[in-house]
């Protein structure tokens, strides 16, 4: 059921976390297709978190972002934004 009384076209925008409320706001492509986190689990390739809360490898993230119409390499993005240092397991 849409929450039209408050001008939002999504469900339950009046309750829940800020992350849920943010899903109700239309964002520019440049803000939707960025890595919002990274993790390295033992024995696995480093993963990057999408704005949709999906964990993807570097190659998967590049494919995902390209499908969104804006190809982003998460390593390049983190480096260009000054997030560092680059972890030892990451190849530039």
PDB file of N, CA and C in Angstrom:
ATOM      1  N   UNK A   1       0.838  -1.171   0.000  1.00  0.00           N
ATOM      2  CA  UNK A   1       0.000   0.000   0.000  1.00  0.00           C
ATOM      3  C   UNK A   1       0.887   1.238   0.000  1.00  0.00           C
ATOM      4  N   UNK A   2       0.670   2.136  -0.896  1.00  0.00           N
ATOM      5  CA  UNK A   2       1.489   3.343  -1.008  1.00  0.00           C
ATOM      6  C   UNK A   2       1.137   4.340   0.079  1.00  0.00           C
ATOM      7  N   UNK A   3       2.129   5.063   0.501  1.00  0.00           N
ATOM      8  CA  UNK A   3       1.934   6.088   1.519  1.00  0.00           C
ATOM      9  C   UNK A   3       1.708   7.425   0.825  1.00  0.00           C
ATOM     10  N   UNK A   4       0.591   7.549   0.141  1.00  0.00           N
ATOM     11  CA  UNK A   4       0.312   8.724  -0.668  1.00  0.00           C
ATOM     12  C   UNK A   4      -0.083   9.928   0.167  1.00  0.00           C
ATOM     13  N   UNK A   5      -0.583   9.713   1.377  1.00  0.00           N
ATOM     14  CA  UNK A   5      -1.013  10.842   2.196  1.00  0.00           C
ATOM     15  C   UNK A   5       0.140  11.779   2.544  1.00  0.00           C
ATOM     16  N   UNK A   6       1.360  11.258   2.593  1.00  0.00           N
ATOM     17  CA  UNK A   6       2.531  12.082   2.874  1.00  0.00           C
ATOM     18  C   UNK A   6       3.311  12.412   1.610  1.00  0.00           C
ATOM     19  N   UNK A   7       2.780  12.078   0.464  1.00  0.00           N
ATOM     20  CA  UNK A   7       3.438  12.392  -0.791  1.00  0.00           C
ATOM     21  C   UNK A   7       4.500  11.403  -1.226  1.00  0.00           C
ATOM     22  N   UNK A   8       4.603  10.265  -0.534  1.00  0.00           N
ATOM     23  CA  UNK A   8       5.577   9.256  -0.905  1.00  0.00           C
ATOM     24  C   UNK A   8       4.880   8.144  -1.674  1.00  0.00           C
ATOM     25  N   UNK A   9       5.551   7.617  -2.664  1.00  0.00           N
ATOM     26  CA  UNK A   9       4.992   6.525  -3.450  1.00  0.00           C
ATOM     27  C   UNK A   9       5.692   5.222  -3.077  1.00  0.00           C
ATOM     28  N   UNK A  10       5.651   4.894  -1.790  1.00  0.00           N
ATOM     29  CA  UNK A  10       6.239   3.639  -1.348  1.00  0.00           C
ATOM     30  C   UNK A  10       5.562   3.205  -0.060  1.00  0.00           C
ATOM     31  N   UNK A  11       5.838   1.994   0.352  1.00  0.00           N
ATOM     32  CA  UNK A  11       5.191   1.458   1.549  1.00  0.00           C
ATOM     33  C   UNK A  11       5.954   1.845   2.802  1.00  0.00           C
ATOM     34  N   UNK A  12       5.253   2.089   3.856  1.00  0.00           N
ATOM     35  CA  UNK A  12       5.755   2.301   5.220  1.00  0.00           C
ATOM     36  C   UNK A  12       6.891   3.304   5.340  1.00  0.00           C
ATOM     37  N   UNK A  13       6.747   4.452   4.714  1.00  0.00           N
ATOM     38  CA  UNK A  13       7.771   5.491   4.849  1.00  0.00           C
ATOM     39  C   UNK A  13       7.697   6.205   6.184  1.00  0.00           C
ATOM     40  N   UNK A  14       6.593   6.096   6.871  1.00  0.00           N
ATOM     41  CA  UNK A  14       6.450   6.811   8.131  1.00  0.00           C
ATOM     42  C   UNK A  14       7.027   6.031   9.303  1.00  0.00           C
ATOM     43  N   UNK A  15       7.319   4.753   9.098  1.00  0.00           N
ATOM     44  CA  UNK A  15       7.878   3.932  10.160  1.00  0.00           C
ATOM     45  C   UNK A  15       9.155   3.281   9.675  1.00  0.00           C
ATOM     46  N   UNK A  16       9.998   2.919  10.609  1.00  0.00           N
ATOM     47  CA  UNK A  16      11.204   2.203  10.261  1.00  0.00           C
ATOM     48  C   UNK A  16      12.436   3.087  10.309  1.00  0.00           C
ATOM     49  N   UNK A  17      13.505   2.570   9.746  1.00  0.00           N
ATOM     50  CA  UNK A  17      14.792   3.253   9.832  1.00  0.00           C
ATOM     51  C   UNK A  17      14.937   4.325   8.754  1.00  0.00           C
ATOM     52  N   UNK A  18      15.968   5.121   8.906  1.00  0.00           N
ATOM     53  CA  UNK A  18      16.287   6.134   7.905  1.00  0.00           C
ATOM     54  C   UNK A  18      16.635   5.507   6.575  1.00  0.00           C
ATOM     55  N   UNK A  19      17.262   4.325   6.594  1.00  0.00           N
ATOM     56  CA  UNK A  19      17.596   3.644   5.347  1.00  0.00           C
ATOM     57  C   UNK A  19      16.340   3.285   4.569  1.00  0.00           C
ATOM     58  N   UNK A  20      15.310   2.845   5.295  1.00  0.00           N
ATOM     59  CA  UNK A  20      14.050   2.522   4.628  1.00  0.00           C
ATOM     60  C   UNK A  20      13.411   3.778   4.060  1.00  0.00           C
ATOM     61  N   UNK A  21      13.474   4.860   4.796  1.00  0.00           N
ATOM     62  CA  UNK A  21      12.906   6.121   4.320  1.00  0.00           C
ATOM     63  C   UNK A  21      13.667   6.621   3.101  1.00  0.00           C
ATOM     64  N   UNK A  22      14.983   6.408   3.070  1.00  0.00           N
ATOM     65  CA  UNK A  22      15.795   6.859   1.939  1.00  0.00           C
ATOM     66  C   UNK A  22      15.396   6.152   0.649  1.00  0.00           C
ATOM     67  N   UNK A  23      14.863   4.942   0.777  1.00  0.00           N
ATOM     68  CA  UNK A  23      14.424   4.214  -0.408  1.00  0.00           C
ATOM     69  C   UNK A  23      13.236   4.894  -1.069  1.00  0.00           C
ATOM     70  N   UNK A  24      12.547   5.738  -0.344  1.00  0.00           N
ATOM     71  CA  UNK A  24      11.375   6.433  -0.863  1.00  0.00           C
ATOM     72  C   UNK A  24      11.754   7.659  -1.691  1.00  0.00           C
ATOM     73  N   UNK A  25      12.970   8.137  -1.531  1.00  0.00           N
ATOM     74  CA  UNK A  25      13.413   9.357  -2.197  1.00  0.00           C
ATOM     75  C   UNK A  25      14.120   8.978  -3.490  1.00  0.00           C
ATOM     76  N   UNK A  26      13.721   9.593  -4.576  1.00  0.00           N
ATOM     77  CA  UNK A  26      14.372   9.343  -5.861  1.00  0.00           C
ATOM     78  C   UNK A  26      15.762   9.965  -5.818  1.00  0.00           C
ATOM     79  N   UNK A  27      16.779   9.158  -6.082  1.00  0.00           N
ATOM     80  CA  UNK A  27      18.154   9.633  -6.048  1.00  0.00           C
ATOM     81  C   UNK A  27      18.736   9.668  -7.447  1.00  0.00           C
ATOM     82  N   UNK A  28      19.701  10.563  -7.653  1.00  0.00           N
ATOM     83  CA  UNK A  28      20.418  10.622  -8.915  1.00  0.00           C
ATOM     84  C   UNK A  28      21.168   9.319  -9.138  1.00  0.00           C
ATOM     85  N   UNK A  29      21.368   8.968 -10.403  1.00  0.00           N
ATOM     86  CA  UNK A  29      22.089   7.750 -10.749  1.00  0.00           C
ATOM     87  C   UNK A  29      23.456   7.710 -10.078  1.00  0.00           C
ATOM     88  N   UNK A  30      24.153   8.840 -10.039  1.00  0.00           N
ATOM     89  CA  UNK A  30      25.488   8.902  -9.452  1.00  0.00           C
ATOM     90  C   UNK A  30      25.488   8.569  -7.956  1.00  0.00           C
ATOM     91  N   UNK A  31      24.356   8.723  -7.290  1.00  0.00           N
ATOM     92  CA  UNK A  31      24.257   8.401  -5.876  1.00  0.00           C
ATOM     93  C   UNK A  31      23.727   6.991  -5.628  1.00  0.00           C
ATOM     94  N   UNK A  32      23.124   6.391  -6.638  1.00  0.00           N
ATOM     95  CA  UNK A  32      22.590   5.033  -6.497  1.00  0.00           C
ATOM     96  C   UNK A  32      23.619   3.980  -6.854  1.00  0.00           C
ATOM     97  N   UNK A  33      24.578   4.320  -7.697  1.00  0.00           N
ATOM     98  CA  UNK A  33      25.525   3.334  -8.216  1.00  0.00           C
ATOM     99  C   UNK A  33      26.926   3.627  -7.678  1.00  0.00           C
ATOM    100  N   UNK A  34      27.046   3.560  -6.353  1.00  0.00           N
ATOM    101  CA  UNK A  34      28.339   3.739  -5.712  1.00  0.00           C
ATOM    102  C   UNK A  34      28.521   2.646  -4.673  1.00  0.00           C
ATOM    103  N   UNK A  35      29.756   2.291  -4.374  1.00  0.00           N
ATOM    104  CA  UNK A  35      29.969   1.339  -3.280  1.00  0.00           C
ATOM    105  C   UNK A  35      29.773   2.050  -1.948  1.00  0.00           C
ATOM    106  N   UNK A  36      29.087   1.406  -1.029  1.00  0.00           N
ATOM    107  CA  UNK A  36      28.843   2.020   0.271  1.00  0.00           C
ATOM    108  C   UNK A  36      29.513   1.244   1.408  1.00  0.00           C
ATOM    109  N   UNK A  37      30.330   0.282   1.045  1.00  0.00           N
ATOM    110  CA  UNK A  37      31.064  -0.480   2.047  1.00  0.00           C
ATOM    111  C   UNK A  37      31.890  -1.562   1.387  1.00  0.00           C
ATOM    112  N   UNK A  38      32.778  -2.135   2.158  1.00  0.00           N
ATOM    113  CA  UNK A  38      33.616  -3.216   1.669  1.00  0.00           C
ATOM    114  C   UNK A  38      33.872  -4.182   2.817  1.00  0.00           C
ATOM    115  N   UNK A  39      34.102  -5.432   2.464  1.00  0.00           N
ATOM    116  CA  UNK A  39      34.447  -6.429   3.474  1.00  0.00           C
ATOM    117  C   UNK A  39      35.334  -7.488   2.847  1.00  0.00           C
ATOM    118  N   UNK A  40      36.144  -8.117   3.692  1.00  0.00           N
ATOM    119  CA  UNK A  40      37.011  -9.208   3.254  1.00  0.00           C
ATOM    120  C   UNK A  40      36.817 -10.347   4.232  1.00  0.00           C
ATOM    121  N   UNK A  41      36.150 -11.397   3.753  1.00  0.00           N
ATOM    122  CA  UNK A  41      35.929 -12.585   4.570  1.00  0.00           C
ATOM    123  C   UNK A  41      37.047 -13.588   4.294  1.00  0.00           C
ATOM    124  N   UNK A  42      37.425 -14.348   5.301  1.00  0.00           N
ATOM    125  CA  UNK A  42      38.513 -15.321   5.170  1.00  0.00           C
ATOM    126  C   UNK A  42      38.277 -16.274   4.008  1.00  0.00           C
ATOM    127  N   UNK A  43      39.276 -16.411   3.161  1.00  0.00           N
ATOM    128  CA  UNK A  43      39.206 -17.353   2.051  1.00  0.00           C
ATOM    129  C   UNK A  43      38.354 -16.907   0.884  1.00  0.00           C
ATOM    130  N   UNK A  44      37.847 -15.668   0.917  1.00  0.00           N
ATOM    131  CA  UNK A  44      37.004 -15.176  -0.168  1.00  0.00           C
ATOM    132  C   UNK A  44      37.571 -13.886  -0.745  1.00  0.00           C
ATOM    133  N   UNK A  45      37.146 -13.592  -1.949  1.00  0.00           N
ATOM    134  CA  UNK A  45      37.524 -12.348  -2.588  1.00  0.00           C
ATOM    135  C   UNK A  45      36.823 -11.183  -1.883  1.00  0.00           C
ATOM    136  N   UNK A  46      37.483 -10.030  -1.816  1.00  0.00           N
ATOM    137  CA  UNK A  46      36.877  -8.838  -1.218  1.00  0.00           C
ATOM    138  C   UNK A  46      35.544  -8.536  -1.902  1.00  0.00           C
ATOM    139  N   UNK A  47      34.594  -8.070  -1.132  1.00  0.00           N
ATOM    140  CA  UNK A  47      33.273  -7.727  -1.651  1.00  0.00           C
ATOM    141  C   UNK A  47      32.971  -6.259  -1.374  1.00  0.00           C
ATOM    142  N   UNK A  48      32.112  -5.708  -2.216  1.00  0.00           N
ATOM    143  CA  UNK A  48      31.713  -4.304  -2.124  1.00  0.00           C
ATOM    144  C   UNK A  48      30.198  -4.247  -2.012  1.00  0.00           C
ATOM    145  N   UNK A  49      29.713  -3.384  -1.139  1.00  0.00           N
ATOM    146  CA  UNK A  49      28.277  -3.294  -0.871  1.00  0.00           C
ATOM    147  C   UNK A  49      27.634  -2.240  -1.772  1.00  0.00           C
ATOM    148  N   UNK A  50      26.531  -2.608  -2.381  1.00  0.00           N
ATOM    149  CA  UNK A  50      25.788  -1.680  -3.232  1.00  0.00           C
ATOM    150  C   UNK A  50      24.802  -0.878  -2.380  1.00  0.00           C
ATOM    151  N   UNK A  51      24.214   0.138  -2.960  1.00  0.00           N
ATOM    152  CA  UNK A  51      23.189   0.917  -2.267  1.00  0.00           C
ATOM    153  C   UNK A  51      21.914   0.102  -2.070  1.00  0.00           C
ATOM    154  N   UNK A  52      21.833  -1.052  -2.717  1.00  0.00           N
ATOM    155  CA  UNK A  52      20.696  -1.962  -2.538  1.00  0.00           C
ATOM    156  C   UNK A  52      21.011  -3.048  -1.517  1.00  0.00           C
ATOM    157  N   UNK A  53      22.110  -2.869  -0.780  1.00  0.00           N
ATOM    158  CA  UNK A  53      22.535  -3.774   0.289  1.00  0.00           C
ATOM    159  C   UNK A  53      22.998  -5.142  -0.216  1.00  0.00           C
ATOM    160  N   UNK A  54      23.455  -5.223  -1.458  1.00  0.00           N
ATOM    161  CA  UNK A  54      23.990  -6.468  -2.005  1.00  0.00           C
ATOM    162  C   UNK A  54      25.506  -6.450  -1.864  1.00  0.00           C
ATOM    163  N   UNK A  55      26.092  -7.594  -1.530  1.00  0.00           N
ATOM    164  CA  UNK A  55      27.538  -7.733  -1.464  1.00  0.00           C
ATOM    165  C   UNK A  55      28.016  -8.392  -2.748  1.00  0.00           C
ATOM    166  N   UNK A  56      28.883  -7.705  -3.506  1.00  0.00           N
ATOM    167  CA  UNK A  56      29.361  -8.184  -4.796  1.00  0.00           C
ATOM    168  C   UNK A  56      30.881  -8.117  -4.860  1.00  0.00           C
ATOM    169  N   UNK A  57      31.478  -9.037  -5.613  1.00  0.00           N
ATOM    170  CA  UNK A  57      32.918  -8.940  -5.854  1.00  0.00           C
ATOM    171  C   UNK A  57      33.171  -7.722  -6.748  1.00  0.00           C
ATOM    172  N   UNK A  58      34.428  -7.386  -6.927  1.00  0.00           N
ATOM    173  CA  UNK A  58      34.766  -6.233  -7.762  1.00  0.00           C
ATOM    174  C   UNK A  58      34.206  -6.397  -9.171  1.00  0.00           C
ATOM    175  N   UNK A  59      34.429  -7.564  -9.767  1.00  0.00           N
ATOM    176  CA  UNK A  59      33.936  -7.816 -11.126  1.00  0.00           C
ATOM    177  C   UNK A  59      32.407  -7.775 -11.172  1.00  0.00           C
ATOM    178  N   UNK A  60      31.759  -8.368 -10.180  1.00  0.00           N
ATOM    179  CA  UNK A  60      30.293  -8.352 -10.128  1.00  0.00           C
ATOM    180  C   UNK A  60      29.762  -6.932  -9.964  1.00  0.00           C
ATOM    181  N   UNK A  61      30.460  -6.123  -9.153  1.00  0.00           N
ATOM    182  CA  UNK A  61      30.029  -4.738  -8.940  1.00  0.00           C
ATOM    183  C   UNK A  61      30.109  -3.959 -10.249  1.00  0.00           C
ATOM    184  N   UNK A  62      31.175  -4.154 -10.998  1.00  0.00           N
ATOM    185  CA  UNK A  62      31.334  -3.461 -12.278  1.00  0.00           C
ATOM    186  C   UNK A  62      30.204  -3.846 -13.232  1.00  0.00           C
ATOM    187  N   UNK A  63      29.882  -5.130 -13.311  1.00  0.00           N
ATOM    188  CA  UNK A  63      28.780  -5.598 -14.167  1.00  0.00           C
ATOM    189  C   UNK A  63      27.453  -5.018 -13.685  1.00  0.00           C
ATOM    190  N   UNK A  64      27.210  -5.066 -12.370  1.00  0.00           N
ATOM    191  CA  UNK A  64      25.964  -4.532 -11.802  1.00  0.00           C
ATOM    192  C   UNK A  64      25.814  -3.049 -12.111  1.00  0.00           C
ATOM    193  N   UNK A  65      26.872  -2.289 -11.885  1.00  0.00           N
ATOM    194  CA  UNK A  65      26.784  -0.840 -12.115  1.00  0.00           C
ATOM    195  C   UNK A  65      26.598  -0.520 -13.597  1.00  0.00           C
ATOM    196  N   UNK A  66      27.217  -1.310 -14.461  1.00  0.00           N
ATOM    197  CA  UNK A  66      27.037  -1.099 -15.906  1.00  0.00           C
ATOM    198  C   UNK A  66      25.580  -1.324 -16.301  1.00  0.00           C
ATOM    199  N   UNK A  67      24.945  -2.337 -15.694  1.00  0.00           N
ATOM    200  CA  UNK A  67      23.519  -2.588 -15.965  1.00  0.00           C
ATOM    201  C   UNK A  67      22.645  -1.437 -15.478  1.00  0.00           C
ATOM    202  N   UNK A  68      23.150  -0.672 -14.494  1.00  0.00           N
ATOM    203  CA  UNK A  68      22.423   0.491 -13.975  1.00  0.00           C
ATOM    204  C   UNK A  68      22.679   1.730 -14.844  1.00  0.00           C
ATOM    205  N   UNK A  69      23.473   1.590 -15.888  1.00  0.00           N
ATOM    206  CA  UNK A  69      23.807   2.654 -16.857  1.00  0.00           C
ATOM    207  C   UNK A  69      24.952   3.557 -16.432  1.00  0.00           C
ATOM    208  N   UNK A  70      25.736   3.157 -15.438  1.00  0.00           N
ATOM    209  CA  UNK A  70      26.891   3.941 -15.030  1.00  0.00           C
ATOM    210  C   UNK A  70      27.945   3.002 -14.466  1.00  0.00           C
ATOM    211  N   UNK A  71      28.886   2.593 -15.317  1.00  0.00           N
ATOM    212  CA  UNK A  71      29.889   1.618 -14.894  1.00  0.00           C
ATOM    213  C   UNK A  71      30.854   2.239 -13.883  1.00  0.00           C
ATOM    214  N   UNK A  72      30.956   1.593 -12.728  1.00  0.00           N
ATOM    215  CA  UNK A  72      31.825   2.053 -11.646  1.00  0.00           C
ATOM    216  C   UNK A  72      32.725   0.898 -11.213  1.00  0.00           C
ATOM    217  N   UNK A  73      34.018   1.162 -11.121  1.00  0.00           N
ATOM    218  CA  UNK A  73      34.953   0.221 -10.512  1.00  0.00           C
ATOM    219  C   UNK A  73      35.053   0.636  -9.044  1.00  0.00           C
ATOM    220  N   UNK A  74      34.618  -0.210  -8.114  1.00  0.00           N
ATOM    221  CA  UNK A  74      34.590   0.210  -6.712  1.00  0.00           C
ATOM    222  C   UNK A  74      35.955   0.575  -6.150  1.00  0.00           C
ATOM    223  N   UNK A  75      37.011  -0.079  -6.607  1.00  0.00           N
ATOM    224  CA  UNK A  75      38.355   0.236  -6.124  1.00  0.00           C
ATOM    225  C   UNK A  75      38.756   1.637  -6.578  1.00  0.00           C
ATOM    226  N   UNK A  76      38.505   1.949  -7.848  1.00  0.00           N
ATOM    227  CA  UNK A  76      38.808   3.293  -8.359  1.00  0.00           C
ATOM    228  C   UNK A  76      37.979   4.340  -7.625  1.00  0.00           C
ATOM    229  N   UNK A  77      36.710   4.039  -7.365  1.00  0.00           N
ATOM    230  CA  UNK A  77      35.844   4.992  -6.682  1.00  0.00           C
ATOM    231  C   UNK A  77      36.363   5.291  -5.280  1.00  0.00           C
ATOM    232  N   UNK A  78      36.669   4.238  -4.508  1.00  0.00           N
ATOM    233  CA  UNK A  78      37.184   4.441  -3.155  1.00  0.00           C
ATOM    234  C   UNK A  78      38.505   5.221  -3.179  1.00  0.00           C
ATOM    235  N   UNK A  79      39.375   4.916  -4.148  1.00  0.00           N
ATOM    236  CA  UNK A  79      40.669   5.591  -4.258  1.00  0.00           C
ATOM    237  C   UNK A  79      40.484   7.065  -4.611  1.00  0.00           C
ATOM    238  N   UNK A  80      39.637   7.342  -5.608  1.00  0.00           N
ATOM    239  CA  UNK A  80      39.406   8.723  -6.032  1.00  0.00           C
ATOM    240  C   UNK A  80      38.742   9.556  -4.935  1.00  0.00           C
ATOM    241  N   UNK A  81      37.937   8.924  -4.105  1.00  0.00           N
ATOM    242  CA  UNK A  81      37.254   9.638  -3.027  1.00  0.00           C
ATOM    243  C   UNK A  81      38.142   9.817  -1.795  1.00  0.00           C
ATOM    244  N   UNK A  82      39.372   9.292  -1.861  1.00  0.00           N
ATOM    245  CA  UNK A  82      40.313   9.473  -0.763  1.00  0.00           C
ATOM    246  C   UNK A  82      40.154   8.502   0.383  1.00  0.00           C
ATOM    247  N   UNK A  83      39.426   7.406   0.149  1.00  0.00           N
ATOM    248  CA  UNK A  83      39.272   6.389   1.186  1.00  0.00           C
ATOM    249  C   UNK A  83      40.461   5.450   1.081  1.00  0.00           C
ATOM    250  N   UNK A  84      41.259   5.408   2.054  1.00  0.00           N
ATOM    251  CA  UNK A  84      42.443   4.575   1.959  1.00  0.00           C
ATOM    252  C   UNK A  84      43.000   4.318   3.341  1.00  0.00           C
ATOM    253  N   UNK A  85      44.081   3.648   3.437  1.00  0.00           N
ATOM    254  CA  UNK A  85      44.901   3.163   2.330  1.00  0.00           C
ATOM    255  C   UNK A  85      44.270   1.950   1.639  1.00  0.00           C
ATOM    256  N   UNK A  86      44.754   1.654   0.463  1.00  0.00           N
ATOM    257  CA  UNK A  86      44.254   0.508  -0.293  1.00  0.00           C
ATOM    258  C   UNK A  86      44.728  -0.766   0.409  1.00  0.00           C
ATOM    259  N   UNK A  87      43.811  -1.680   0.739  1.00  0.00           N
ATOM    260  CA  UNK A  87      44.194  -2.929   1.412  1.00  0.00           C
ATOM    261  C   UNK A  87      45.163  -3.754   0.557  1.00  0.00           C
ATOM    262  N   UNK A  88      45.996  -4.553   1.215  1.00  0.00           N
ATOM    263  CA  UNK A  88      47.001  -5.372   0.527  1.00  0.00           C
ATOM    264  C   UNK A  88      46.401  -6.342  -0.482  1.00  0.00           C
ATOM    265  N   UNK A  89      45.175  -6.812  -0.255  1.00  0.00           N
ATOM    266  CA  UNK A  89      44.571  -7.807  -1.142  1.00  0.00           C
ATOM    267  C   UNK A  89      43.988  -7.192  -2.415  1.00  0.00           C
ATOM    268  N   UNK A  90      43.966  -5.865  -2.536  1.00  0.00           N
ATOM    269  CA  UNK A  90      43.352  -5.197  -3.687  1.00  0.00           C
ATOM    270  C   UNK A  90      44.411  -4.895  -4.738  1.00  0.00           C
ATOM    271  N   UNK A  91      44.141  -5.286  -5.961  1.00  0.00           N
ATOM    272  CA  UNK A  91      45.030  -5.013  -7.097  1.00  0.00           C
ATOM    273  C   UNK A  91      44.507  -3.791  -7.843  1.00  0.00           C
ATOM    274  N   UNK A  92      45.355  -2.794  -8.009  1.00  0.00           N
ATOM    275  CA  UNK A  92      44.945  -1.581  -8.738  1.00  0.00           C
ATOM    276  C   UNK A  92      45.094  -1.743 -10.223  1.00  0.00           C
TER     277      UNK A  92
END
